[in-house]
Amino acid sequence: MQRNDMRPTEAELEILQVLWEKGPSPVRTVNDELSRKREIGYTTTLKLMQIMAEKGLLTRLKEGRGHVYSCAIQQNDTQQQMLDRLLNGVFGGSATKLVMQALGNSKTSEKELNEIKKYIENLEGGKS
Amino acid sequence: MQRNDMRPTEAELEILQVLWEKGPSPVRTVNDELSRKREIGYTTTLKLMQIMAEKGLLTRLKEGRGHVYSCAIQQNDTQQQMLDRLLNGVFGGSATKLVMQALGNSKTSEKELNEIKKYIENLEGGKS
DNA sequence: AATAATCTACGAAATACTTCGTAATTTAAA
DNA sequence: TTTAAATTACGAAGTATTTCGTAGATTATT
């Protein structure tokens, strides 16, 4: 399994997002995607991705004229890790507090709220 | 109200945590607290807190030989802001996904799960 | 008042993160 | 095969963050 203490930076996260969504892609694709949100030079994206490959956040394969990059870390693992960080760093470790705040100030639909309720009941079942 | 787009850094967050928990405190107290977790020089903490005061994250009052610092931003606001950031940055904006992940991999007690369920039902009531 | 202890102000080094220019390389097109 | 287009490698500048040393000021002790 991948090293677990990786803390992607803000910029790295943007790139991971694209790759998680679009799957393995060349720099060009990632850069195009990032450019839709903000101005960013091609070589900036390239450099970031090269560094991420060195760090082990991405892997890459030669493909035609350039490379195709893939995420080396799971989206789930990253989510969990960053969640833990927020939980301990800002919510004093209370998942309850975090969950309530997340649901309170967000436009979560009734349907989704119901799903969550079911999910909780499932958890409760598993514990008893 | 306080500016809403403040992004405390990691180190700043540590300090805010202490002040939120202990209330207004001098540098010495904050530094002692931080030192329990990791090695950090007094002047490092001092400098950080001075910068935070400049930025408007903290306020301070002369008190005896030194100063007493207080948080200028609410814990709630900060929690919400960082939650939003995580939500959009890593969970694609889906509070549901985030909540499930938070509950899934954490040792939330049955009692707490129940509280959350009630909280959700309350939300549902408010929406209909 | 002299000495010691504590705190502040200031500057600057050390580190981490982001950005991009340029030159070299590779591939495709003319 | 020459030219053009795309990609890479590399270095380095720019910015933000974290760290701390030193000198000076303030307060408490002797």
CSV table of N, CA, C and O (backbone and C1' of nucleotides) in Angstrom, one decimal, chain A residues 43 46, chain C residues 21-25, chain D residues 6-10:
chain,number,residue,atom,x,y,z
A,43,THR,N,3.9,24.8,-18.4
A,43,THR,CA,5.1,24.2,-17.7
A,43,THR,C,4.9,24.2,-16.2
A,43,THR,O,5.6,23.4,-15.5
A,46,LEU,N,3.2,21.0,-15.7
A,46,LEU,CA,4.2,19.9,-16.0
A,46,LEU,C,5.1,19.7,-14.8
A,46,LEU,O,5.3,18.6,-14.3
C,21,DG,P,6.9,32.7,-18.9
C,21,DG,O5',8.4,32.9,-19.3
C,21,DG,C5',9.3,33.5,-18.4
C,21,DG,C4',10.7,33.0,-18.7
C,21,DG,C3',11.0,32.8,-20.2
C,21,DG,O3',12.3,33.3,-20.5
C,21,DG,C1',11.3,30.8,-19.1
C,22,DT,P,12.8,33.4,-22.0
C,22,DT,O5',13.8,32.2,-22.2
C,22,DT,C5',14.7,31.9,-21.1
C,22,DT,C4',15.5,30.6,-21.5
C,22,DT,C3',15.7,30.4,-23.0
C,22,DT,O3',17.0,29.9,-23.1
C,22,DT,C1',14.6,28.6,-22.0
C,23,DA,P,17.6,29.8,-24.6
C,23,DA,O5',18.2,28.4,-24.6
C,23,DA,C5',18.7,27.8,-23.4
C,23,DA,C4',18.7,26.3,-23.5
C,23,DA,C3',19.0,25.8,-24.9
C,23,DA,O3',19.8,24.6,-24.8
C,23,DA,C1',16.9,25.0,-24.3
C,24,DA,P,20.5,24.0,-26.0
C,24,DA,O5',19.8,22.5,-25.9
C,24,DA,C5',19.8,21.9,-24.7
C,24,DA,C4',18.9,20.7,-24.8
C,24,DA,C3',19.1,19.8,-26.0
C,24,DA,O3',19.2,18.5,-25.7
C,24,DA,C1',16.9,20.4,-25.8
C,25,DT,P,19.4,17.4,-26.8
C,25,DT,O5',18.0,16.7,-26.9
C,25,DT,C5',17.3,16.3,-25.7
C,25,DT,C4',16.0,15.8,-26.0
C,25,DT,C3',15.9,14.8,-27.2
C,25,DT,O3',15.2,13.7,-26.8
C,25,DT,C1',14.3,16.5,-27.5
D,6,DA,P,0.9,22.3,-31.5
D,6,DA,O5',1.6,21.2,-30.5
D,6,DA,C5',1.6,19.8,-30.9
D,6,DA,C4',2.4,19.0,-30.0
D,6,DA,C3',2.1,19.3,-28.5
D,6,DA,O3',1.9,18.1,-27.8
D,6,DA,C1',4.5,19.5,-28.9
D,7,DT,P,1.6,18.1,-26.3
D,7,DT,O5',3.0,17.7,-25.7
D,7,DT,C5',3.6,16.5,-26.1
D,7,DT,C4',4.9,16.4,-25.4
D,7,DT,C3',4.9,16.6,-23.9
D,7,DT,O3',5.3,15.4,-23.2
D,7,DT,C1',6.7,17.8,-24.9
D,8,DT,P,5.4,15.4,-21.6
D,8,DT,O5',7.0,15.7,-21.4
D,8,DT,C5',7.9,14.8,-22.1
D,8,DT,C4',9.3,15.3,-21.9
D,8,DT,C3',9.6,15.4,-20.4
D,8,DT,O3',10.7,14.6,-20.1
D,8,DT,C1',10.2,17.4,-21.6
D,9,DA,P,11.2,14.3,-18.6
D,9,DA,O5',12.4,15.4,-18.5
D,9,DA,C5',13.5,15.3,-19.4
D,9,DA,C4',14.5,16.4,-19.1
D,9,DA,C3',14.8,16.5,-17.6
D,9,DA,O3',16.2,16.6,-17.5
D,9,DA,C1',14.1,18.6,-18.5
D,10,DC,P,16.9,16.5,-16.1
D,10,DC,O5',17.2,18.1,-15.8
D,10,DC,C5',17.8,18.9,-16.8
D,10,DC,C4',17.7,20.3,-16.4
D,10,DC,C3',17.9,20.6,-14.9
D,10,DC,O3',19.2,21.1,-14.7
D,10,DC,C1',16.2,21.9,-15.9
